[in-house]
Amino acid sequence: MNNEAVLKLFDAYADDAFRLAYSYLGSRPDAEDVVQDVFVKLIKSDVTIKKEKTYILTMVANRCRDILKSGAVIFNAPFDDAIEVESEIEFDNDDTEIFEAVSKLPDKIRVAIHLHYYEGYTIKEIANILDIAPSAVSMRLTRGKEILRKYFIGGSNYAG
């Protein structure tokens, strides 16, 4: 792809890519590295993209899974890092507690919740992005909602 096309994609989707990577990895620097890796690969490639956002988020999800499988991410970033990201995403004050609860969910569930409720993807689209069955996505969403319901109704300090 030419640099101008990639710059347009970056302007349009870098924030979404960062939020997904951060949701996977829990670390701002690691998420930034993933976004950079994805867009550098796009610059070097000769692909034609039909569904740009889905394609980019799929690349981000794959890169994050590769990192997690390799053991490169051993420690999560401190919570102060999450607060910094939270303020950049511009959550309302009411959303802060939700953000904290979602951030405590198990990785697989947190990513599905993020893609569905924050990015607006359907179950089928999430299944394609994560390369899993739609029934698995549905189960992760159901489990996530159950955990969050218990967290908010039960007043627990731990969502997962």
mmCIF file of C-alpha atoms in Angstrom:
data_model
loop_
_atom_site.group_PDB
_atom_site.id
_atom_site.type_symbol
_atom_site.label_atom_id
_atom_site.label_comp_id
_atom_site.label_asym_id
_atom_site.label_seq_id
_atom_site.Cartn_x
_atom_site.Cartn_y
_atom_site.Cartn_z
ATOM 1 C CA MET A 1 0.000 0.000 0.000
ATOM 2 C CA ASN A 2 1.191 3.507 -0.553
ATOM 3 C CA ASN A 3 2.024 5.717 2.403
ATOM 4 C CA GLU A 4 -0.915 8.077 1.871
ATOM 5 C CA ALA A 5 -3.435 5.233 1.980
ATOM 6 C CA VAL A 6 -1.882 3.847 5.159
ATOM 7 C CA LEU A 7 -1.874 7.307 6.754
ATOM 8 C CA LYS A 8 -5.589 7.627 6.042
ATOM 9 C CA LEU A 9 -6.196 4.211 7.577
ATOM 10 C CA PHE A 10 -4.070 5.181 10.567
ATOM 11 C CA ASP A 11 -6.035 8.382 11.108
ATOM 12 C CA ALA A 12 -9.314 6.501 10.855
ATOM 13 C CA TYR A 13 -8.552 3.345 12.851
ATOM 14 C CA ALA A 14 -5.470 3.753 15.050
ATOM 15 C CA ASP A 15 -7.522 4.557 18.154
ATOM 16 C CA ASP A 16 -9.724 1.500 17.655
ATOM 17 C CA ALA A 17 -6.660 -0.657 17.048
ATOM 18 C CA PHE A 18 -4.987 0.701 20.180
ATOM 19 C CA ARG A 19 -8.039 0.063 22.368
ATOM 20 C CA LEU A 20 -8.292 -3.518 21.134
ATOM 21 C CA ALA A 21 -4.574 -4.153 21.658
ATOM 22 C CA TYR A 22 -4.762 -2.597 25.112
ATOM 23 C CA SER A 23 -7.769 -4.778 25.895
ATOM 24 C CA TYR A 24 -5.717 -7.849 24.978
ATOM 25 C CA LEU A 25 -2.400 -6.930 26.550
ATOM 26 C CA GLY A 26 -3.237 -4.561 29.407
ATOM 27 C CA SER A 27 -0.136 -2.512 28.715
ATOM 28 C CA ARG A 28 0.036 0.834 26.959
ATOM 29 C CA PRO A 29 3.560 0.354 25.546
ATOM 30 C CA ASP A 30 2.764 -3.143 24.275
ATOM 31 C CA ALA A 31 -0.480 -1.907 22.693
ATOM 32 C CA GLU A 32 1.368 0.953 20.998
ATOM 33 C CA ASP A 33 3.949 -1.518 19.656
ATOM 34 C CA VAL A 34 1.206 -3.730 18.224
ATOM 35 C CA VAL A 35 -0.461 -0.797 16.466
ATOM 36 C CA GLN A 36 2.884 0.269 15.043
ATOM 37 C CA ASP A 37 3.647 -3.271 13.866
ATOM 38 C CA VAL A 38 0.276 -3.554 12.133
ATOM 39 C CA PHE A 39 0.584 -0.287 10.239
ATOM 40 C CA VAL A 40 4.211 -0.970 9.277
ATOM 41 C CA LYS A 41 3.064 -4.301 7.815
ATOM 42 C CA LEU A 42 0.383 -2.471 5.863
ATOM 43 C CA ILE A 43 2.977 -0.077 4.414
ATOM 44 C CA LYS A 44 5.086 -3.033 3.282
ATOM 45 C CA SER A 45 2.159 -4.995 1.830
ATOM 46 C CA ASP A 46 0.372 -4.865 -1.507
ATOM 47 C CA VAL A 47 -3.083 -5.803 -0.251
ATOM 48 C CA THR A 48 -6.396 -4.328 -1.275
ATOM 49 C CA ILE A 49 -8.698 -4.041 1.709
ATOM 50 C CA LYS A 50 -12.481 -4.150 1.427
ATOM 51 C CA LYS A 51 -13.539 -3.922 5.075
ATOM 52 C CA GLU A 52 -10.759 -1.730 6.417
ATOM 53 C CA LYS A 53 -11.631 -1.627 10.112
ATOM 54 C CA THR A 54 -12.327 -5.347 10.333
ATOM 55 C CA TYR A 55 -9.098 -6.150 8.486
ATOM 56 C CA ILE A 56 -7.014 -3.925 10.763
ATOM 57 C CA LEU A 57 -8.631 -5.211 13.954
ATOM 58 C CA THR A 58 -8.091 -8.774 12.780
ATOM 59 C CA MET A 59 -4.410 -7.981 12.239
ATOM 60 C CA VAL A 60 -4.259 -6.451 15.741
ATOM 61 C CA ALA A 61 -5.963 -9.460 17.334
ATOM 62 C CA ASN A 62 -3.608 -11.865 15.556
ATOM 63 C CA ARG A 63 -0.528 -9.875 16.571
ATOM 64 C CA CYS A 64 -1.699 -9.728 20.191
ATOM 65 C CA ARG A 65 -2.303 -13.479 20.247
ATOM 66 C CA ASP A 66 1.182 -14.044 18.829
ATOM 67 C CA ILE A 67 2.680 -11.907 21.578
ATOM 68 C CA LEU A 68 0.696 -13.651 24.299
ATOM 69 C CA LYS A 69 1.657 -17.090 22.965
ATOM 70 C CA SER A 70 5.326 -16.167 22.783
ATOM 71 C CA GLY A 71 5.454 -15.195 26.440
ATOM 72 C CA ALA A 72 6.812 -11.767 25.515
ATOM 73 C CA VAL A 73 4.293 -10.122 27.822
ATOM 74 C CA ILE A 74 5.152 -11.334 31.287
ATOM 75 C CA PHE A 75 3.965 -8.482 33.458
ATOM 76 C CA ASN A 76 0.908 -6.320 33.041
ATOM 77 C CA ALA A 77 1.294 -2.568 33.237
ATOM 78 C CA PRO A 78 0.479 -0.943 36.558
ATOM 79 C CA PHE A 79 -3.050 0.345 37.032
ATOM 80 C CA ASP A 80 -1.799 3.943 36.695
ATOM 81 C CA ASP A 81 -1.161 3.130 33.049
ATOM 82 C CA ALA A 82 -4.785 2.009 32.652
ATOM 83 C CA ILE A 83 -6.030 5.233 34.221
ATOM 84 C CA GLU A 84 -3.960 7.238 31.738
ATOM 85 C CA VAL A 85 -5.455 5.308 28.827
ATOM 86 C CA GLU A 86 -8.910 5.651 30.341
ATOM 87 C CA SER A 87 -8.628 9.431 30.387
ATOM 88 C CA GLU A 88 -7.474 9.479 26.766
ATOM 89 C CA ILE A 89 -10.459 7.390 25.702
ATOM 90 C CA GLU A 90 -12.658 10.026 27.370
ATOM 91 C CA PHE A 91 -15.000 7.915 29.443
ATOM 92 C CA ASP A 92 -17.732 9.608 31.417
ATOM 93 C CA ASN A 93 -17.348 9.458 35.193
ATOM 94 C CA ASP A 94 -20.081 6.815 35.325
ATOM 95 C CA ASP A 95 -18.098 4.674 32.887
ATOM 96 C CA THR A 96 -14.987 4.566 35.080
ATOM 97 C CA GLU A 97 -16.386 1.806 37.279
ATOM 98 C CA ILE A 98 -17.511 -0.134 34.210
ATOM 99 C CA PHE A 99 -14.055 0.264 32.654
ATOM 100 C CA GLU A 100 -12.424 -1.041 35.821
ATOM 101 C CA ALA A 101 -14.783 -4.023 35.989
ATOM 102 C CA VAL A 102 -14.298 -4.900 32.310
ATOM 103 C CA SER A 103 -10.514 -4.585 32.659
ATOM 104 C CA LYS A 104 -10.597 -7.277 35.375
ATOM 105 C CA LEU A 105 -12.393 -9.820 33.180
ATOM 106 C CA PRO A 106 -10.424 -12.810 31.857
ATOM 107 C CA ASP A 107 -8.650 -11.967 28.581
ATOM 108 C CA LYS A 108 -10.857 -13.974 26.234
ATOM 109 C CA ILE A 109 -14.052 -12.581 27.721
ATOM 110 C CA ARG A 110 -12.715 -9.004 27.925
ATOM 111 C CA VAL A 111 -11.792 -8.946 24.241
ATOM 112 C CA ALA A 112 -15.209 -10.238 23.160
ATOM 113 C CA ILE A 113 -16.949 -7.666 25.386
ATOM 114 C CA HIS A 114 -14.742 -4.902 23.989
ATOM 115 C CA LEU A 115 -15.381 -5.782 20.356
ATOM 116 C CA HIS A 116 -19.128 -6.169 20.853
ATOM 117 C CA TYR A 117 -20.018 -3.328 23.195
ATOM 118 C CA TYR A 118 -17.283 -0.769 22.541
ATOM 119 C CA GLU A 119 -16.620 -1.350 18.832
ATOM 120 C CA GLY A 120 -20.131 -2.493 17.862
ATOM 121 C CA TYR A 121 -19.245 -5.717 16.063
ATOM 122 C CA THR A 122 -21.765 -8.513 15.652
ATOM 123 C CA ILE A 123 -21.128 -11.991 17.013
ATOM 124 C CA LYS A 124 -20.341 -13.282 13.533
ATOM 125 C CA GLU A 125 -17.870 -10.451 12.868
ATOM 126 C CA ILE A 126 -16.148 -11.048 16.213
ATOM 127 C CA ALA A 127 -15.901 -14.753 15.385
ATOM 128 C CA ASN A 128 -14.132 -13.855 12.133
ATOM 129 C CA ILE A 129 -11.784 -11.386 13.838
ATOM 130 C CA LEU A 130 -10.842 -13.809 16.621
ATOM 131 C CA ASP A 131 -10.950 -16.895 14.404
ATOM 132 C CA ILE A 132 -13.340 -18.757 16.700
ATOM 133 C CA ALA A 133 -16.869 -20.134 16.359
ATOM 134 C CA PRO A 134 -19.812 -17.742 16.760
ATOM 135 C CA SER A 135 -21.091 -19.953 19.580
ATOM 136 C CA ALA A 136 -17.814 -19.368 21.442
ATOM 137 C CA VAL A 137 -18.226 -15.606 21.045
ATOM 138 C CA SER A 138 -21.793 -15.824 22.291
ATOM 139 C CA MET A 139 -20.688 -17.861 25.308
ATOM 140 C CA ARG A 140 -17.924 -15.373 26.141
ATOM 141 C CA LEU A 141 -20.389 -12.490 25.965
ATOM 142 C CA THR A 142 -22.873 -14.350 28.153
ATOM 143 C CA ARG A 143 -20.220 -15.227 30.723
ATOM 144 C CA GLY A 144 -18.927 -11.657 30.685
ATOM 145 C CA LYS A 145 -22.388 -10.248 31.301
ATOM 146 C CA GLU A 146 -22.932 -12.732 34.158
ATOM 147 C CA ILE A 147 -19.639 -11.783 35.784
ATOM 148 C CA LEU A 148 -20.358 -8.060 35.406
ATOM 149 C CA ARG A 149 -23.907 -8.482 36.727
ATOM 150 C CA LYS A 150 -22.550 -10.236 39.834
ATOM 151 C CA TYR A 151 -19.900 -7.548 40.195
ATOM 152 C CA PHE A 152 -22.357 -4.676 40.135
ATOM 153 C CA ILE A 153 -25.254 -6.305 41.960
ATOM 154 C CA GLY A 154 -23.156 -8.178 44.477
ATOM 155 C CA GLY A 155 -20.764 -5.287 45.087
ATOM 156 C CA SER A 156 -17.719 -7.492 44.624
ATOM 157 C CA ASN A 157 -14.342 -5.833 44.114
ATOM 158 C CA TYR A 158 -13.259 -8.457 41.632
ATOM 159 C CA ALA A 159 -14.996 -9.049 38.291
ATOM 160 C CA GLY A 160 -13.214 -12.235 37.258
#
